[in-house]
Amino acid sequence: MHSAKLALILWLLILVSAISVVTVTFQSRSVFIAWQETLQTAEQLDVEWGQLILEKNTLASYTRLQGIAEKKLGMVEPKGQRIEIIKDGS
C-alpha cells in the first residue's frame, strides 16, 4: 500500500513535470517568434529611416532650394555690391 501511494505521487510529479516542459517550450517558442518579428520590424524601420534621411537631404539641397526661390518666389542672388556683411555687436 505504501509503495502504491509513492508510485502515484511520483506519477503525478512526472505528469506535472511533463506539462511544465510543454508549457515552457511553448512560451519560449512564442517569445522567440516575437523576437524575430521585432528584429524584422527593426530592419524595416532602419531601411525606412535611411530612405527618409536621403529624401530629407534631397529636399533640403541648396540647388533645389535655389531653384524654388528663383521660380516660385522670383528671388535672385544679389550681385557683389548689393551684399552687406553685418557683424554681431556682442
Coordinates of N, CA and C in Angstrom, one line a residue:
M1 N 0.8 -1.2 0.0 CA 0.0 0.0 0.0 C 0.9 1.3 0.0
H2 N 1.9 1.2 0.8 CA 2.8 2.4 0.9 C 3.5 2.6 -0.4
S3 N 3.9 1.6 -1.1 CA 4.6 1.8 -2.4 C 3.6 2.2 -3.5
A4 N 2.3 1.9 -3.4 CA 1.3 2.3 -4.3 C 1.1 3.8 -4.2
K5 N 1.1 4.4 -3.0 CA 1.0 5.8 -2.8 C 2.2 6.5 -3.3
L6 N 3.4 6.0 -3.1 CA 4.6 6.6 -3.6 C 4.6 6.6 -5.1
A7 N 4.2 5.5 -5.7 CA 4.1 5.4 -7.2 C 3.2 6.4 -7.7
L8 N 2.0 6.6 -7.1 CA 1.0 7.6 -7.5 C 1.6 9.0 -7.4
I9 N 2.2 9.3 -6.3 CA 2.9 10.6 -6.1 C 3.9 10.8 -7.2
L10 N 4.8 9.9 -7.4 CA 5.8 10.0 -8.4 C 5.2 10.2 -9.8
W11 N 4.2 9.4 -10.1 CA 3.5 9.5 -11.4 C 2.9 10.9 -11.6
L12 N 2.3 11.5 -10.5 CA 1.7 12.8 -10.6 C 2.8 13.9 -10.8
L13 N 4.0 13.7 -10.1 CA 5.1 14.6 -10.3 C 5.7 14.5 -11.7
I14 N 5.7 13.4 -12.3 CA 6.2 13.2 -13.6 C 5.2 13.9 -14.6
L15 N 3.9 13.8 -14.3 CA 2.9 14.4 -15.2 C 3.0 15.9 -15.1
V16 N 3.1 16.4 -13.9 CA 3.3 17.9 -13.7 C 4.6 18.4 -14.4
S17 N 5.6 17.6 -14.2 CA 6.9 18.0 -14.9 C 6.7 18.0 -16.4
A18 N 6.1 17.0 -17.0 CA 5.9 17.0 -18.4 C 5.0 18.1 -18.9
I19 N 4.0 18.5 -18.2 CA 3.1 19.6 -18.5 C 4.0 20.9 -18.4
S20 N 4.8 21.0 -17.4 CA 5.7 22.2 -17.3 C 6.6 22.3 -18.4
V21 N 7.2 21.2 -18.9 CA 8.1 21.2 -20.0 C 7.4 21.7 -21.3
V22 N 6.2 21.2 -21.5 CA 5.4 21.6 -22.7 C 5.1 23.1 -22.6
T23 N 4.7 23.6 -21.4 CA 4.3 25.0 -21.3 C 5.5 25.9 -21.5
V24 N 6.6 25.5 -20.9 CA 7.8 26.4 -21.0 C 8.3 26.3 -22.5
T25 N 8.3 25.2 -23.1 CA 8.6 25.1 -24.5 C 7.8 26.0 -25.4
F26 N 6.5 26.0 -25.2 CA 5.5 26.8 -25.9 C 5.8 28.3 -25.7
Q27 N 6.0 28.7 -24.4 CA 6.3 30.1 -24.1 C 7.6 30.5 -24.7
S28 N 8.7 29.7 -24.7 CA 9.9 30.1 -25.3 C 9.8 30.2 -26.8
R29 N 9.0 29.4 -27.4 CA 8.8 29.5 -28.9 C 8.1 30.8 -29.2
S30 N 7.1 31.1 -28.4 CA 6.3 32.3 -28.6 C 7.2 33.5 -28.4
V31 N 8.0 33.5 -27.4 CA 8.9 34.7 -27.2 C 9.9 34.8 -28.4
F32 N 10.4 33.6 -28.8 CA 11.4 33.6 -30.0 C 10.7 34.2 -31.2
I33 N 9.5 33.8 -31.5 CA 8.8 34.3 -32.7 C 8.6 35.8 -32.5
A34 N 8.2 36.3 -31.3 CA 8.0 37.7 -31.1 C 9.3 38.4 -31.3
W35 N 10.4 37.9 -30.9 CA 11.8 38.5 -31.0 C 12.1 38.6 -32.5
Q36 N 11.9 37.5 -33.3 CA 12.1 37.5 -34.7 C 11.3 38.6 -35.4
E37 N 10.1 38.7 -35.0 CA 9.2 39.8 -35.6 C 9.7 41.1 -35.3
T38 N 10.2 41.3 -34.0 CA 10.7 42.6 -33.6 C 12.0 42.9 -34.4
L39 N 12.9 41.9 -34.6 CA 14.1 42.2 -35.4 C 13.7 42.6 -36.9
Q40 N 12.7 41.9 -37.4 CA 12.3 42.2 -38.8 C 11.7 43.6 -38.9
T41 N 10.9 44.0 -37.9 CA 10.4 45.4 -37.8 C 11.5 46.4 -37.7
A42 N 12.5 46.1 -36.9 CA 13.7 47.0 -36.7 C 14.4 47.2 -38.0
E43 N 14.6 46.1 -38.7 CA 15.3 46.2 -40.0 C 14.5 47.0 -41.0
Q44 N 13.2 46.8 -41.0 CA 12.3 47.6 -41.9 C 12.4 49.1 -41.5
L45 N 12.4 49.4 -40.2 CA 12.5 50.8 -39.8 C 13.8 51.4 -40.1
D46 N 14.9 50.6 -40.0 CA 16.2 51.1 -40.4 C 16.2 51.5 -41.9
V47 N 15.6 50.6 -42.7 CA 15.6 50.9 -44.2 C 14.7 52.2 -44.4
E48 N 13.6 52.3 -43.7 CA 12.8 53.5 -43.9 C 13.5 54.7 -43.4
W49 N 14.2 54.6 -42.3 CA 15.0 55.8 -41.8 C 16.0 56.2 -42.8
G50 N 16.7 55.3 -43.4 CA 17.7 55.7 -44.4 C 17.0 56.3 -45.6
Q51 N 15.9 55.9 -46.0 CA 15.2 56.5 -47.1 C 14.7 57.9 -46.8
L52 N 14.3 58.1 -45.5 CA 13.8 59.4 -45.1 C 15.0 60.4 -45.0
I53 N 16.1 59.9 -44.5 CA 17.3 60.8 -44.5 C 17.7 61.2 -45.9
L54 N 17.7 60.3 -46.8 CA 18.0 60.6 -48.2 C 17.0 61.6 -48.8
E55 N 15.8 61.4 -48.5 CA 14.7 62.3 -49.0 C 14.9 63.7 -48.4
K56 N 15.2 63.7 -47.1 CA 15.4 65.0 -46.4 C 16.6 65.7 -47.1
N57 N 17.7 65.0 -47.3 CA 18.9 65.7 -47.9 C 18.6 66.1 -49.3
T58 N 17.8 65.4 -50.0 CA 17.4 65.8 -51.4 C 16.5 67.0 -51.4
L59 N 15.5 67.0 -50.5 CA 14.6 68.2 -50.4 C 15.3 69.4 -49.9
A60 N 16.3 69.3 -49.1 CA 17.0 70.4 -48.5 C 18.2 70.8 -49.3
S61 N 18.5 70.2 -50.4 CA 19.7 70.6 -51.2 C 19.7 72.0 -51.6
Y62 N 20.9 72.6 -51.7 CA 21.0 74.0 -52.0 C 20.4 74.3 -53.4
T63 N 20.8 73.4 -54.3 CA 20.3 73.6 -55.7 C 18.8 73.6 -55.8
R64 N 18.2 72.7 -55.1 CA 16.7 72.6 -55.2 C 16.1 73.9 -54.5
L65 N 16.6 74.3 -53.4 CA 16.0 75.4 -52.7 C 16.3 76.7 -53.5
Q66 N 17.4 76.8 -54.2 CA 17.7 77.9 -55.0 C 16.7 78.0 -56.2
G67 N 16.5 76.8 -56.8 CA 15.5 76.7 -57.9 C 14.1 77.2 -57.5
I68 N 13.7 76.7 -56.3 CA 12.3 77.1 -55.8 C 12.3 78.6 -55.5
A69 N 13.4 79.1 -54.9 CA 13.4 80.6 -54.6 C 13.3 81.4 -55.9
E70 N 14.0 80.9 -56.9 CA 14.0 81.7 -58.2 C 12.7 81.6 -58.9
K71 N 12.2 80.3 -59.1 CA 11.0 80.1 -59.9 C 9.7 80.5 -59.2
K72 N 9.5 80.1 -58.0 CA 8.2 80.3 -57.3 C 8.2 81.7 -56.6
L73 N 9.3 82.1 -56.1 CA 9.3 83.4 -55.3 C 9.9 84.5 -56.1
G74 N 10.5 84.3 -57.2 CA 11.1 85.3 -58.0 C 12.3 85.9 -57.4
M75 N 13.0 85.2 -56.5 CA 14.2 85.7 -55.9 C 15.4 85.5 -56.8
V76 N 16.4 86.4 -56.6 CA 17.6 86.3 -57.4 C 18.8 86.5 -56.4
E77 N 19.9 85.9 -56.7 CA 21.1 86.1 -55.9 C 21.6 87.5 -56.1
P78 N 21.8 88.3 -55.0 CA 22.3 89.7 -55.2 C 23.7 89.7 -55.8
K79 N 24.0 90.8 -56.5 CA 25.4 91.0 -57.0 C 26.3 91.4 -55.9
G80 N 27.6 91.4 -56.2 CA 28.6 91.7 -55.2 C 28.4 93.0 -54.4
Q81 N 28.1 94.1 -55.1 CA 28.0 95.4 -54.5 C 26.7 95.5 -53.6
R82 N 25.7 94.6 -53.8 CA 24.5 94.6 -53.0 C 24.6 93.8 -51.8
I83 N 25.7 93.1 -51.6 CA 25.8 92.2 -50.4 C 26.5 93.0 -49.3
E84 N 25.8 93.0 -48.1 CA 26.4 93.7 -46.9 C 26.6 92.7 -45.9
I85 N 27.8 92.7 -45.2 CA 28.1 91.8 -44.1 C 27.8 92.6 -42.8
I86 N 27.0 92.0 -42.0 CA 26.7 92.6 -40.7 C 27.3 91.8 -39.6
K87 N 28.1 92.5 -38.8 CA 28.8 91.8 -37.7 C 28.0 91.9 -36.5
D88 N 28.0 90.9 -35.7 CA 27.3 90.9 -34.4 C 28.1 91.8 -33.4
G89 N 27.4 92.7 -32.8 CA 28.0 93.7 -31.9 C 28.4 93.2 -30.5
S90 N 28.1 91.9 -30.2 CA 28.4 91.4 -28.9 C 29.8 90.9 -28.7

